[in-house]
Short mmCIF file of C-alpha atoms and ligand atoms in Angstrom, two decimals:
data_model
loop_
_atom_site.label_atom_id
_atom_site.label_comp_id
_atom_site.label_asym_id
_atom_site.label_seq_id
_atom_site.Cartn_x
_atom_site.Cartn_y
_atom_site.Cartn_z
CA UNK A 1 -15.45 -2.90 -26.18
CA UNK A 2 -14.08 -6.06 -24.51
CA UNK A 3 -12.23 -4.84 -21.42
CA UNK A 4 -10.70 -8.23 -20.62
CA UNK A 5 -11.14 -10.72 -17.78
CA UNK A 6 -8.94 -12.70 -15.40
CA UNK A 7 -8.41 -16.30 -16.46
CA UNK A 8 -9.14 -17.64 -12.98
CA UNK A 9 -9.94 -16.57 -9.42
CA UNK A 10 -6.34 -17.30 -8.43
CA UNK A 11 -5.12 -14.89 -11.10
CA UNK A 12 -7.37 -12.21 -9.64
CA UNK A 13 -6.15 -12.89 -6.10
CA UNK A 14 -2.50 -12.77 -7.17
CA UNK A 15 -2.96 -9.53 -9.09
CA UNK A 16 -4.92 -7.88 -6.27
CA UNK A 17 -2.36 -9.10 -3.72
CA UNK A 18 0.31 -7.73 -6.05
CA UNK A 19 -1.31 -4.31 -5.89
CA UNK A 20 -1.62 -4.50 -2.11
CA UNK A 21 1.85 -5.85 -1.35
CA UNK A 22 4.15 -2.97 -2.09
CA UNK A 23 6.74 -0.61 -0.69
CA UNK A 24 4.32 0.14 2.16
CA UNK A 25 4.52 -3.42 3.54
CA UNK A 26 8.27 -3.63 3.49
CA UNK A 27 9.57 -0.24 4.43
CA UNK A 28 6.72 1.48 6.23
CA UNK A 29 4.98 -1.20 8.28
CA UNK A 30 8.11 -2.38 10.15
CA UNK A 31 8.96 1.21 11.05
CA UNK A 32 5.52 2.11 12.40
CA UNK A 33 5.34 -1.19 14.27
CA UNK A 34 8.68 -0.44 15.88
CA UNK A 35 7.87 3.11 16.99
CA UNK A 36 4.52 1.99 18.34
CA UNK A 37 6.08 -0.62 20.60
CA UNK A 38 5.53 -3.95 18.78
CA UNK A 39 2.97 -6.55 19.91
CA UNK A 40 0.02 -4.39 20.90
CA UNK A 41 0.34 -2.38 17.71
CA UNK A 42 0.39 -5.57 15.62
CA UNK A 43 -2.87 -6.68 17.26
CA UNK A 44 -4.39 -3.24 16.73
CA UNK A 45 -3.37 -3.32 13.08
CA UNK A 46 -4.96 -6.76 12.63
CA UNK A 47 -8.21 -5.37 14.03
CA UNK A 48 -8.06 -2.40 11.66
CA UNK A 49 -7.58 -4.74 8.70
CA UNK A 50 -10.46 -6.93 9.84
CA UNK A 51 -12.96 -4.23 10.80
CA UNK A 52 -12.21 -1.51 8.28
CA UNK A 53 -9.71 -2.54 5.59
CA UNK A 54 -11.27 -5.83 4.56
CA UNK A 55 -14.88 -4.53 4.45
CA UNK A 56 -13.87 -1.50 2.35
CA UNK A 57 -11.84 -3.69 0.00
CA UNK A 58 -14.80 -6.01 -0.46
CA UNK A 59 -17.06 -3.00 -1.10
CA UNK A 60 -14.72 -1.85 -3.89
CA UNK A 61 -14.57 -5.31 -5.45
CA UNK A 62 -18.36 -5.67 -5.30
CA UNK A 63 -18.93 -2.35 -7.01
CA UNK A 64 -16.36 -3.12 -9.70
CA UNK A 65 -17.56 -6.63 -10.47
CA UNK A 66 -21.24 -5.79 -10.50
CA UNK A 67 -20.83 -3.02 -13.06
CA UNK A 68 -17.78 -4.43 -14.90
CA UNK A 69 -16.45 -0.87 -15.04
CA UNK A 70 -13.70 1.27 -13.48
CA UNK A 71 -14.34 3.84 -10.69
CA UNK A 72 -16.07 6.47 -12.88
CA UNK A 73 -17.84 4.01 -15.16
CA UNK A 74 -19.35 2.11 -12.18
CA UNK A 75 -20.96 5.26 -10.81
CA UNK A 76 -22.25 6.22 -14.25
CA UNK A 77 -23.64 2.73 -14.69
CA UNK A 78 -25.62 2.90 -11.43
CA UNK A 79 -26.38 6.60 -10.92
CA UNK A 80 -26.22 7.98 -14.45
CA UNK A 81 -23.76 10.20 -16.29
CA UNK A 82 -24.85 13.36 -14.49
CA UNK A 83 -24.51 12.03 -10.95
CA UNK A 84 -22.34 14.01 -8.54
CA UNK A 85 -20.95 10.68 -7.33
CA UNK A 86 -18.83 10.62 -10.49
CA UNK A 87 -16.56 12.88 -8.42
CA UNK A 88 -15.77 9.88 -6.25
CA UNK A 89 -14.59 7.95 -9.28
CA UNK A 90 -12.57 10.89 -10.60
CA UNK A 91 -10.93 11.22 -7.22
CA UNK A 92 -9.76 7.61 -7.42
CA UNK A 93 -8.40 8.10 -10.92
CA UNK A 94 -6.60 11.28 -9.85
CA UNK A 95 -5.21 9.64 -6.69
CA UNK A 96 -3.78 6.62 -8.56
CA UNK A 97 -2.29 8.87 -11.19
CA UNK A 98 -0.71 11.15 -8.58
CA UNK A 99 0.61 8.29 -6.52
CA UNK A 100 2.44 6.75 -9.46
CA UNK A 101 4.37 10.00 -9.95
CA UNK A 102 6.21 9.62 -6.64
CA UNK A 103 6.01 5.85 -6.15
CA UNK A 104 8.15 5.50 -9.27
CA UNK A 105 10.88 7.70 -7.82
CA UNK A 106 11.34 5.38 -4.84
CA UNK A 107 11.20 2.35 -7.13
CA UNK A 108 13.92 4.04 -9.19
CA UNK A 109 16.15 4.21 -6.09
CA UNK A 110 15.51 0.52 -5.52
CA UNK A 111 16.59 -0.16 -9.08
CA UNK A 112 19.87 1.69 -8.51
CA UNK A 113 20.45 -0.37 -5.37
CA UNK A 114 19.90 -3.59 -7.32
CA UNK A 115 22.61 -2.52 -9.76
CA UNK A 116 24.91 -1.47 -6.90
CA UNK A 117 24.44 -4.83 -5.13
CA UNK A 118 25.06 -6.67 -8.38
CA UNK A 119 28.40 -4.98 -8.92
CA UNK A 120 29.37 -5.60 -5.29
CA UNK A 121 29.54 -1.91 -4.44
CA UNK A 122 28.33 -2.44 -0.84
CA UNK A 123 31.16 -4.78 0.16
CA UNK A 124 33.20 -3.30 2.99
CA UNK A 125 31.38 0.04 2.96
CA UNK A 126 31.14 1.96 6.26
CA UNK A 127 27.83 3.19 7.71
CA UNK A 128 28.64 6.82 6.89
CA UNK A 129 29.39 5.87 3.28
CA UNK A 130 25.87 4.50 2.92
CA UNK A 131 24.40 7.82 3.91
CA UNK A 132 26.70 9.69 1.50
CA UNK A 133 25.79 7.22 -1.23
CA UNK A 134 22.07 7.69 -0.70
CA UNK A 135 22.30 11.48 -0.46
CA UNK A 136 24.15 11.64 -3.74
CA UNK A 137 21.65 9.27 -5.37
CA UNK A 138 18.62 11.23 -4.13
CA UNK A 139 20.09 14.52 -5.36
CA UNK A 140 21.14 13.29 -8.78
CA UNK A 141 18.69 14.56 -11.41
CA UNK A 142 19.71 11.99 -14.03
CA UNK A 143 19.60 8.95 -11.81
CA UNK A 144 16.22 9.94 -10.39
CA UNK A 145 14.55 10.80 -13.67
CA UNK A 146 16.21 7.76 -15.28
CA UNK A 147 15.19 5.35 -12.51
CA UNK A 148 11.58 6.46 -12.37
CA UNK A 149 11.37 6.43 -16.18
CA UNK A 150 12.58 2.82 -16.35
CA UNK A 151 10.07 1.84 -13.65
CA UNK A 152 7.23 3.61 -15.42
CA UNK A 153 8.30 2.06 -18.74
CA UNK A 154 8.17 -1.44 -17.28
CA UNK A 155 4.77 -0.82 -15.70
CA UNK A 156 3.40 0.56 -18.97
CA UNK A 157 4.75 -2.40 -20.92
CA UNK A 158 2.85 -4.78 -18.63
CA UNK A 159 -0.35 -2.72 -18.70
CA UNK A 160 -0.17 -2.50 -22.50
CA UNK A 161 -0.34 -6.32 -22.60
CA UNK A 162 -3.90 -6.16 -21.22
CA UNK A 163 -5.58 -8.01 -18.38
CA UNK A 164 -4.68 -11.57 -19.36
CA UNK A 165 -1.49 -11.18 -21.33
CA UNK A 166 -0.12 -8.35 -19.20
CA UNK A 167 -1.32 -8.03 -15.60
CA UNK A 168 -2.24 -11.68 -15.09
CA UNK A 169 0.75 -13.21 -16.81
CA UNK A 170 3.25 -11.08 -14.89
CA UNK A 171 1.57 -11.29 -11.50
CA UNK A 172 1.28 -15.07 -11.84
CA UNK A 173 5.05 -15.23 -12.09
CA UNK A 174 6.19 -12.26 -10.01
CA UNK A 175 4.05 -12.90 -6.93
CA UNK A 176 5.26 -16.44 -6.25
CA UNK A 177 8.85 -15.22 -6.81
CA UNK A 178 8.24 -12.36 -4.38
CA UNK A 179 6.79 -14.61 -1.70
CA UNK A 180 9.56 -17.16 -2.30
CA UNK A 181 12.30 -14.54 -1.75
CA UNK A 182 10.49 -13.36 1.36
CA UNK A 183 10.35 -16.88 2.82
CA UNK A 184 14.03 -17.47 2.01
CA UNK A 185 15.07 -14.23 3.71
CA UNK A 186 12.95 -15.16 6.71
CA UNK A 187 14.53 -18.62 6.94
CA UNK A 188 17.93 -16.98 6.67
CA UNK A 189 17.09 -14.71 9.65
CA UNK A 190 16.00 -17.78 11.59
CA UNK A 191 19.36 -19.46 11.17
CA UNK A 192 21.64 -16.45 11.53
CA UNK A 193 24.06 -16.64 14.45
CA UNK A 194 22.89 -13.57 16.38
CA UNK A 195 19.87 -13.80 18.65
CA UNK A 196 18.09 -11.54 16.18
CA UNK A 197 15.28 -13.86 15.20
CA UNK A 198 14.14 -14.62 18.74
CA UNK A 199 14.43 -10.94 19.67
CA UNK A 200 12.32 -10.03 16.63
CA UNK A 201 9.60 -12.54 17.48
CA UNK A 202 9.60 -11.46 21.11
CA UNK A 203 9.28 -7.79 20.15
CA UNK A 204 6.50 -8.42 17.64
CA UNK A 205 4.38 -10.52 19.93
CA UNK A 206 5.16 -9.18 23.39
CA UNK A 207 2.48 -7.05 25.02
CA UNK A 208 4.94 -5.01 27.12
CA UNK A 209 5.30 -1.92 24.92
CA UNK A 210 3.15 1.14 25.61
CA UNK A 211 0.50 1.87 23.00
CA UNK A 212 -0.63 5.48 22.63
CA UNK A 213 -4.19 6.28 21.54
CA UNK A 214 -3.10 7.95 18.32
CA UNK A 215 -1.50 4.70 17.15
CA UNK A 216 -4.97 3.73 15.95
CA UNK A 217 -4.82 6.57 13.42
CA UNK A 218 -1.51 5.35 12.15
CA UNK A 219 -2.71 1.74 12.00
CA UNK A 220 -5.84 2.71 10.06
CA UNK A 221 -4.10 5.06 7.67
CA UNK A 222 -1.60 2.35 6.92
CA UNK A 223 -4.30 -0.30 6.47
CA UNK A 224 -5.79 1.85 3.68
CA UNK A 225 -2.46 2.42 2.00
CA UNK A 226 -1.35 -1.15 2.39
CA UNK A 227 -4.54 -2.76 1.05
CA UNK A 228 -4.59 -0.31 -1.90
CA UNK A 229 -8.06 0.87 -1.02
CA UNK A 230 -9.67 4.27 -1.42
CA UNK A 231 -8.50 4.90 -4.97
CA UNK A 232 -10.31 2.40 -7.11
CA UNK A 233 -7.53 -0.13 -7.66
CA UNK A 234 -9.46 -3.00 -6.09
CA UNK A 235 -12.59 -1.78 -7.82
CA UNK A 236 -10.89 -1.83 -11.21
CA UNK A 237 -9.34 -5.26 -10.63
CA UNK A 238 -12.74 -6.51 -9.42
CA UNK A 239 -14.29 -5.29 -12.67
CA UNK A 240 -12.20 -7.84 -14.58
CA UNK A 241 -13.57 -10.70 -12.51
CA UNK A 242 -16.18 -12.98 -14.01
CA UNK A 243 -19.43 -13.58 -12.16
CA UNK A 244 -18.68 -17.08 -10.95
CA UNK A 245 -15.82 -16.39 -8.53
CA UNK A 246 -16.17 -15.98 -4.76
CA UNK A 247 -15.43 -12.31 -4.00
CA UNK A 248 -15.68 -12.70 -0.23
CA UNK A 249 -13.05 -15.44 -0.09
CA UNK A 250 -10.85 -13.58 -2.56
CA UNK A 251 -10.91 -10.41 -0.47
CA UNK A 252 -10.05 -12.37 2.68
CA UNK A 253 -7.16 -14.04 0.88
CA UNK A 254 -5.77 -10.76 -0.44
CA UNK A 255 -5.94 -9.13 3.00
CA UNK A 256 -4.30 -12.20 4.53
CA UNK A 257 -1.43 -12.26 2.01
CA UNK A 258 -0.84 -8.53 2.42
CA UNK A 259 -0.69 -8.80 6.21
CA UNK A 260 1.43 -11.95 6.08
CA UNK A 261 4.04 -10.20 3.93
CA UNK A 262 4.04 -7.14 6.22
CA UNK A 263 4.70 -9.38 9.23
CA UNK A 264 7.42 -11.31 7.39
CA UNK A 265 9.06 -8.00 6.47
CA UNK A 266 9.10 -7.14 10.18
CA UNK A 267 10.75 -10.46 11.00
CA UNK A 268 13.45 -9.99 8.37
CA UNK A 269 14.19 -6.39 9.31
CA UNK A 270 13.92 -6.72 13.08
CA UNK A 271 16.02 -9.91 13.15
CA UNK A 272 18.89 -8.14 11.46
CA UNK A 273 18.66 -4.83 13.30
CA UNK A 274 17.75 -6.03 16.80
CA UNK A 275 20.31 -8.83 16.41
CA UNK A 276 22.98 -6.20 15.78
CA UNK A 277 21.61 -3.90 18.50
CA UNK A 278 20.61 -1.19 16.01
CA UNK A 279 17.57 1.15 16.16
CA UNK A 280 14.88 0.70 13.51
CA UNK A 281 14.78 4.14 11.91
CA UNK A 282 12.55 6.03 9.46
CA UNK A 283 11.60 4.55 6.10
CA UNK A 284 14.13 6.10 3.71
CA UNK A 285 17.08 5.87 6.10
CA UNK A 286 16.04 2.38 7.14
CA UNK A 287 15.84 0.84 3.69
CA UNK A 288 18.58 2.69 1.86
CA UNK A 289 21.16 3.23 4.60
CA UNK A 290 20.82 1.12 7.74
CA UNK A 291 19.60 -2.14 6.25
CA UNK A 292 22.06 -2.53 3.37
CA UNK A 293 24.88 -1.76 5.80
CA UNK A 294 23.68 -4.33 8.33
CA UNK A 295 22.86 -6.93 5.67
CA UNK A 296 26.32 -6.51 4.16
CA UNK A 297 27.89 -7.68 7.45
CA UNK A 298 26.32 -11.17 7.15
CA UNK A 299 28.17 -14.12 5.59
CA UNK A 300 26.27 -13.90 2.30
CA UNK A 301 25.80 -10.16 2.67
CA UNK A 302 25.87 -9.28 -1.04
CA UNK A 303 23.36 -11.99 -1.86
CA UNK A 304 21.04 -10.88 0.94
CA UNK A 305 21.22 -7.28 -0.22
CA UNK A 306 20.55 -8.28 -3.81
CA UNK A 307 17.59 -10.49 -2.84
CA UNK A 308 16.13 -7.82 -0.59
CA UNK A 309 16.23 -5.10 -3.25
CA UNK A 310 14.85 -7.43 -5.92
CA UNK A 311 12.03 -8.25 -3.50
CA UNK A 312 11.36 -4.57 -2.96
CA UNK A 313 11.39 -3.90 -6.69
CA UNK A 314 8.94 -6.70 -7.48
CA UNK A 315 6.64 -5.45 -4.74
CA UNK A 316 6.81 -1.94 -6.21
CA UNK A 317 6.25 -3.14 -9.78
CA UNK A 318 3.13 -5.20 -9.05
CA UNK A 319 1.70 -2.17 -7.21
CA UNK A 320 2.84 0.26 -9.92
CA UNK A 321 0.92 -1.58 -12.62
CA UNK A 322 -2.30 -1.22 -10.65
CA UNK A 323 -1.65 2.51 -10.28
CA UNK A 324 -1.38 2.85 -14.08
CA UNK A 325 -4.29 0.50 -14.70
CA UNK A 326 -6.85 2.64 -12.81
CA UNK A 327 -6.52 5.79 -14.97
CA UNK A 328 -5.97 3.70 -18.10
CA UNK A 329 -9.22 1.80 -17.40
CA UNK A 330 -11.00 5.16 -17.13
CA UNK A 331 -10.04 6.01 -20.71
CA UNK A 332 -10.75 2.44 -21.89
CA UNK A 333 -14.27 2.74 -20.42
CA UNK A 334 -14.61 5.99 -22.38
CA UNK A 335 -14.04 4.03 -25.58
CA UNK A 336 -10.32 4.53 -26.27
CA UNK A 337 -8.20 1.49 -27.08
CA UNK A 338 -5.94 0.03 -24.39
CA UNK A 339 -2.83 1.17 -26.27
CA UNK A 340 -3.98 4.76 -26.66
CA UNK A 341 -5.23 4.94 -23.08
CA UNK A 342 -2.06 3.50 -21.58
CA UNK A 343 0.22 5.71 -23.63
CA UNK A 344 -1.72 8.91 -22.86
CA UNK A 345 -1.74 8.13 -19.14
CA UNK A 346 1.90 7.01 -19.20
CA UNK A 347 2.98 10.25 -20.92
CA UNK A 348 1.13 12.41 -18.41
CA UNK A 349 2.48 10.46 -15.43
CA UNK A 350 5.99 10.79 -16.84
CA UNK A 351 5.70 14.58 -17.13
CA UNK A 352 4.46 15.01 -13.56
CA UNK A 353 6.98 12.52 -12.22
CA UNK A 354 9.86 14.76 -13.34
CA UNK A 355 9.42 17.42 -10.60
CA UNK A 356 8.98 14.54 -8.12
CA UNK A 357 12.19 12.95 -9.31
CA UNK A 358 14.00 16.28 -8.99
CA UNK A 359 12.78 16.83 -5.43
CA UNK A 360 16.10 15.82 -3.89
CA UNK A 361 18.00 18.53 -5.77
CA UNK A 362 18.63 21.87 -4.01
CA UNK A 363 16.54 23.83 -6.56
CA UNK A 364 13.43 21.66 -6.09
CA UNK A 365 13.84 20.75 -2.46
CA UNK A 366 11.29 23.12 -0.96
CA UNK A 367 8.89 24.47 -3.54
CA UNK A 368 5.57 24.37 -1.67
CA UNK A 369 6.02 26.20 1.63
CA UNK A 370 9.00 24.08 2.68
CA UNK A 371 7.73 20.88 1.08
CA UNK A 372 9.16 19.33 -2.02
CA UNK A 373 6.93 18.31 -4.91
CA UNK A 374 7.47 14.68 -3.88
CA UNK A 375 6.33 15.31 -0.27
CA UNK A 376 3.36 17.34 -1.46
CA UNK A 377 2.12 14.57 -3.74
CA UNK A 378 2.80 11.90 -1.11
CA UNK A 379 0.98 13.75 1.68
CA UNK A 380 -1.91 14.78 -0.54
CA UNK A 381 -2.53 11.17 -1.55
CA UNK A 382 -1.83 9.35 1.73
CA UNK A 383 -3.33 11.87 4.15
CA UNK A 384 -6.37 13.12 2.25
CA UNK A 385 -7.23 11.36 -1.00
CA UNK A 386 -7.08 7.75 0.24
CA UNK A 387 -9.25 8.28 3.35
CA UNK A 388 -11.67 10.50 1.42
CA UNK A 389 -11.92 7.92 -1.35
CA UNK A 390 -12.50 5.19 1.25
CA UNK A 391 -15.22 7.21 2.95
CA UNK A 392 -17.05 7.89 -0.30
CA UNK A 393 -16.85 4.29 -1.46
CA UNK A 394 -18.36 3.13 1.86
CA UNK A 395 -21.21 5.60 1.59
CA UNK A 396 -21.83 4.81 -2.04
CA UNK A 397 -21.83 1.03 -1.70
CA UNK A 398 -23.56 1.19 1.69
CA UNK A 399 -26.38 3.61 0.86
CA UNK A 400 -26.58 4.44 -2.85
CA UNK A 401 -25.96 1.14 -4.60
CA UNK A 402 -29.33 -0.63 -4.93
CA UNK A 403 -29.88 -3.19 -2.15
CA UNK A 404 -30.67 -6.02 -4.50
CA UNK A 405 -27.65 -5.41 -6.69
CA UNK A 406 -25.28 -5.23 -3.70
CA UNK A 407 -26.66 -8.36 -2.08
CA UNK A 408 -26.69 -10.29 -5.36
CA UNK A 409 -23.10 -9.43 -6.03
CA UNK A 410 -22.00 -10.35 -2.52
CA UNK A 411 -23.55 -13.81 -2.74
CA UNK A 412 -22.76 -14.57 -6.40
CA UNK A 413 -20.24 -17.42 -6.35
CA UNK A 414 -20.01 -17.23 -2.56
CA UNK A 415 -21.37 -19.52 0.12
CA UNK A 416 -20.95 -16.88 2.83
CA UNK A 417 -23.55 -16.99 5.62
CA UNK A 418 -26.22 -14.26 5.76
CA UNK A 419 -24.90 -13.05 9.11
CA UNK A 420 -21.52 -12.13 7.56
CA UNK A 421 -23.34 -10.04 4.97
CA UNK A 422 -25.22 -8.19 7.69
CA UNK A 423 -22.05 -7.57 9.70
CA UNK A 424 -20.21 -6.44 6.57
CA UNK A 425 -22.98 -4.02 5.69
CA UNK A 426 -22.96 -2.50 9.19
CA UNK A 427 -19.19 -2.07 8.99
CA UNK A 428 -19.39 -0.45 5.55
CA UNK A 429 -22.35 1.79 6.36
CA UNK A 430 -21.46 3.00 9.83
CA UNK A 431 -18.25 1.81 11.46
CA UNK A 432 -15.73 2.35 8.64
CA UNK A 433 -17.09 5.81 7.65
CA UNK A 434 -17.07 7.00 11.27
CA UNK A 435 -13.49 5.88 11.75
CA UNK A 436 -12.38 7.45 8.48
CA UNK A 437 -13.98 10.77 9.44
CA UNK A 438 -11.97 10.72 12.67
CA UNK A 439 -8.74 10.07 10.74
CA UNK A 440 -9.54 12.99 8.46
CA UNK A 441 -10.32 15.32 11.36
CA UNK A 442 -6.94 14.41 12.79
CA UNK A 443 -5.13 15.05 9.51
CA UNK A 444 -6.91 18.38 9.15
CA UNK A 445 -5.78 19.34 12.66
CA UNK A 446 -9.21 19.35 14.36
CA UNK A 447 -8.24 16.52 16.72
CA UNK A 448 -4.62 16.38 17.83
CA UNK A 449 -2.63 13.25 18.61
CA UNK A 450 -2.38 14.36 22.25
CA UNK A 451 -6.16 14.65 22.50
CA UNK A 452 -6.41 11.14 21.18
CA UNK A 453 -3.87 9.81 23.63
CA UNK A 454 -5.56 11.32 26.65
CA UNK A 455 -9.02 10.30 25.44
CA UNK A 456 -7.96 6.70 25.08
CA UNK A 457 -6.04 6.58 28.32
CA UNK A 458 -9.03 7.98 30.22
CA UNK A 459 -11.20 5.35 28.52
CA UNK A 460 -8.87 2.67 29.83
CA UNK A 461 -9.27 3.87 33.41
CA UNK A 462 -7.91 6.72 35.49
CA UNK A 463 -4.96 4.85 37.06
CA UNK A 464 -3.68 3.82 33.63
CA UNK A 465 -4.24 7.30 32.33
CA UNK A 466 -2.00 8.74 35.05
CA UNK A 467 0.68 6.27 34.07
CA UNK A 468 0.77 7.26 30.45
CA UNK A 469 0.33 10.99 30.90
CA UNK A 470 3.13 11.33 33.45
CA UNK A 471 6.44 11.20 31.62
N1 PFF B 501 -0.47 -1.00 -1.36
C1 PFF B 501 0.72 -0.40 -1.89
C2 PFF B 501 1.83 -0.49 -0.85
O1 PFF B 501 1.60 -1.01 0.27
O2 PFF B 501 2.93 -0.03 -1.14
C3 PFF B 501 0.48 1.04 -2.29
C4 PFF B 501 -0.66 1.21 -3.23
C5 PFF B 501 -0.61 0.65 -4.50
C6 PFF B 501 -1.78 1.93 -2.85
C7 PFF B 501 -1.68 0.78 -5.38
C8 PFF B 501 -2.84 2.09 -3.69
C9 PFF B 501 -2.81 1.51 -4.97
F1 PFF B 501 -3.80 1.66 -5.76
#
């Protein structure tokens, strides 16, 4: 069956960047950058993208394009239908599926905020009213189920259109709009009266803040989430790429765009908050309470709020479609039509998204040992499935995929020097897996954050270590 192909390399880059640029860039990255002290963390994050994120992303794309199949199909193509490595592919399919069930709930909140900004509801509201507003939204069964259903519906509609008429057509339009809104909001921060912009730049690039050793875990975990790696999304998108495009350049471009947007989000958010002397708080509170309140104070407050939530929604939508595409591609590779595959997957996601959407209600708030269904799905995917998926993909592409096939695919359409291939292979075979194992040991509780901090401070010299250990 014809699975479809991107019309051009640019279409592939925009769609892959669409998957990568999501809620994680806009609401999570600024928060973790802030709590980890700014400049040094930004540099650390850039290293993580370069040394781990980018090589793993390229590994996924190489596997996908060489086999022209999704995560399970690629393994079957290379190792046969009985290979235990199929588990790696299934894990990716399961992770994408699970992630969409809670990602849609947040996107549903964003949708409600777009409507609220449109009707001017935020004008003149006090800070405390924003928290009441959000609490009542998060605990409303109808609004949550409704919002996530609309989001899922839109994602399914795009996926049903297929690679060219659906994913490509929408990403070609939505991504430039997204980046355009981002640039406009950034320019607006530059010219706002408060000193916010210069404070934001100073914070993001100053090397004064203290960086704890465990920040590396946070930076790496986020690099995986942000680049959409470890669950087969880049692999699946790579499988729709024809053999003449340059995968190496494409991967670099996607990683660059993703990081660029994350840094712009920091500028927009820090300019407003630091300019008003406000703390940058945790993700949900930050995006749905603090920011709309602070944005509303500006001269074109309603317009800024509206633009910001539209931006967030577009980012969520272009990521959401890749989350549906991965499990749908699994069924398509099994021989089902795109329509049947998308509708089966969509129906299943919708059913599981209901308990996620109800997680803010008192009855569903703490179902799994104090955790809601939403938190359970979120933690399972972000803490375990993504790193595990990343580890397996590195080992598979690094050691199991035939040498000739891997090398051929790397150089097809690319003029990359041999030395880059060698460095990439070392990163994929040894460095990235080792780092991912450490992240997993930390998540499983075998290495604590404190152990990390003291290990790193002792590595940096005893005098420094005294400084950071003594409160
Ligand atoms: N990269 C997305 C974000 O930063 O929000 C999240 C994501 C989307 C992860 C799609 C994985 C994926 F397959």
